[in-house]
Coordinates of C-alpha atoms in Angstrom, one line a residue:
M1 CA -3.4 -41.0 -0.3
I2 CA -3.4 -37.4 -1.6
D3 CA -6.8 -38.0 -3.1
V4 CA -8.2 -39.0 0.3
I5 CA -6.8 -35.8 1.9
K6 CA -8.1 -33.7 -1.0
G7 CA -11.6 -35.3 -0.6
A8 CA -11.5 -34.8 3.2
L9 CA -10.6 -31.1 2.8
L10 CA -13.3 -30.6 0.2
L11 CA -16.0 -32.3 2.2
G12 CA -14.8 -30.5 5.4
G13 CA -14.8 -27.2 3.7
A14 CA -18.2 -27.7 2.2
A15 CA -19.5 -28.8 5.6
F16 CA -18.2 -25.7 7.3
M17 CA -19.7 -23.5 4.6
L18 CA -23.0 -25.3 5.0
L19 CA -22.8 -24.6 8.7
A20 CA -22.2 -21.0 8.0
A21 CA -25.3 -20.8 5.8
V22 CA -27.4 -22.6 8.4
G23 CA -26.0 -20.2 11.0
V24 CA -27.2 -17.2 8.9
L25 CA -30.6 -18.7 8.7
R26 CA -31.0 -19.9 12.3
L27 CA -29.1 -17.6 14.6
P28 CA -31.2 -14.9 16.3
D29 CA -29.3 -11.6 15.7
L30 CA -26.7 -9.8 13.6
L31 CA -23.8 -10.4 15.9
T32 CA -24.3 -14.1 16.2
R33 CA -24.8 -14.4 12.5
L34 CA -21.6 -12.6 11.9
H35 CA -19.8 -15.0 14.2
A36 CA -21.1 -18.0 12.2
T37 CA -20.2 -16.6 8.8
T38 CA -16.8 -15.2 9.8
K39 CA -15.5 -18.3 11.5
S40 CA -17.2 -21.2 9.6
A41 CA -17.1 -19.7 6.1
T42 CA -13.4 -18.6 6.5
L43 CA -12.4 -22.1 7.6
G44 CA -14.5 -23.7 4.9
V45 CA -12.9 -21.6 2.1
A46 CA -9.4 -22.2 3.6
M47 CA -9.9 -25.9 3.5
I48 CA -11.2 -25.8 -0.1
M49 CA -8.3 -23.7 -1.2
L50 CA -5.9 -26.2 0.5
A51 CA -7.5 -28.9 -1.5
V52 CA -7.1 -26.9 -4.7
A53 CA -3.4 -26.3 -3.9
L54 CA -2.9 -30.1 -3.3
H55 CA -4.8 -31.0 -6.5
F56 CA -2.9 -28.8 -8.9
G57 CA 0.5 -28.8 -7.1
E58 CA 1.9 -26.0 -9.3
V59 CA 3.8 -23.2 -7.7
A60 CA 1.6 -20.5 -9.2
V61 CA -1.7 -22.2 -8.1
V62 CA -0.3 -23.0 -4.6
A63 CA 0.8 -19.4 -4.2
R64 CA -2.6 -18.0 -5.2
A65 CA -4.4 -20.5 -2.9
F66 CA -2.3 -19.4 0.0
G67 CA -2.8 -15.7 -1.0
V68 CA -6.6 -16.2 -0.9
I69 CA -6.3 -17.9 2.5
L70 CA -4.1 -15.1 3.9
F71 CA -6.4 -12.4 2.4
L72 CA -9.5 -14.0 4.1
L73 CA -7.7 -14.4 7.4
M74 CA -6.8 -10.7 7.4
T75 CA -10.0 -9.2 6.1
A76 CA -12.8 -11.3 7.5
P77 CA -12.4 -10.3 11.1
V78 CA -12.0 -6.6 10.2
A79 CA -15.1 -6.7 8.0
A80 CA -17.2 -8.5 10.6
H81 CA -16.1 -6.0 13.3
T82 CA -17.0 -3.1 11.0
I83 CA -20.4 -4.6 10.1
G84 CA -21.2 -5.5 13.7
R85 CA -20.3 -2.0 14.9
A86 CA -22.3 -0.4 12.2
G87 CA -25.3 -2.7 13.0
Y88 CA -25.1 -1.8 16.7
F89 CA -24.9 1.9 15.9
V90 CA -28.0 1.9 13.7
G91 CA -30.0 0.1 16.4
S92 CA -30.0 -3.5 15.3
K93 CA -31.7 -5.5 18.1
L94 CA -29.6 -7.8 20.2
W95 CA -30.8 -11.2 21.0
S96 CA -32.9 -11.4 24.2
G97 CA -30.4 -14.0 25.6
T98 CA -27.5 -11.6 25.3
L99 CA -26.0 -11.4 28.8
K100 CA -23.6 -8.5 28.4
D101 CA -23.6 -5.3 26.4
E102 CA -20.3 -3.6 27.0
L103 CA -21.0 -0.8 24.5
R104 CA -24.2 0.5 26.2
P105 CA -22.5 2.6 28.9
N106 CA -20.0 4.1 26.4
Y107 CA -22.3 4.8 23.5
D108 CA -24.6 7.8 23.2
P109 CA -27.3 7.0 20.6
L110 CA -28.3 10.6 20.2
T111 CA -24.9 11.9 19.1
H112 CA -23.6 8.5 17.9
E113 CA -20.4 9.1 19.9
L114 CA -18.5 6.3 21.4
K115 CA -16.3 6.9 24.4
S116 CA -13.1 4.8 24.5
G117 CA -12.4 2.5 27.4
M118 CA -9.6 4.8 28.5
E119 CA -11.9 7.8 28.7
T120 CA -14.4 5.8 30.8
E121 CA -11.6 4.6 33.1
A122 CA -10.2 8.2 33.4
N123 CA -13.7 9.5 34.2
A124 CA -14.2 6.8 36.8
T125 CA -10.8 7.5 38.4
R126 CA -11.6 11.2 38.4
Q127 CA -15.0 10.7 40.0
S128 CA -13.5 8.4 42.7
K129 CA -10.9 11.1 43.5
D130 CA -13.5 13.8 43.6
S131 CA -15.6 11.7 46.0
D132 CA -12.6 11.0 48.2
T133 CA -11.8 14.8 48.6
R134 CA -15.3 15.6 49.6

């Protein structure tokens, strides 16, 4: 029974990693490619590491496998966010089917400054109060 579970985890992990690779090749822009690699590859590696932990069954190997899974779950989203933000700031083209670009009103491409959402809300509130007093 354990062999069936290990085999399913290995095949599932390999399938998710294959999907991540296909996503990198087929998806249209940086942000969608990052989504494919972050989600699919992380899940694929986690499944393979679970199969490794089941196969060896030693405390040291299981601890390392869970350490790898935890490390990936903590670092992959942060790395994807950083790469996506850097790609946006250097002018990576968005897909033509992108419906919403929430950074555009807050980002100045000449100075490379990004206003926070709180600054934007404060400015909108200030502008509405100014228009009310006029």
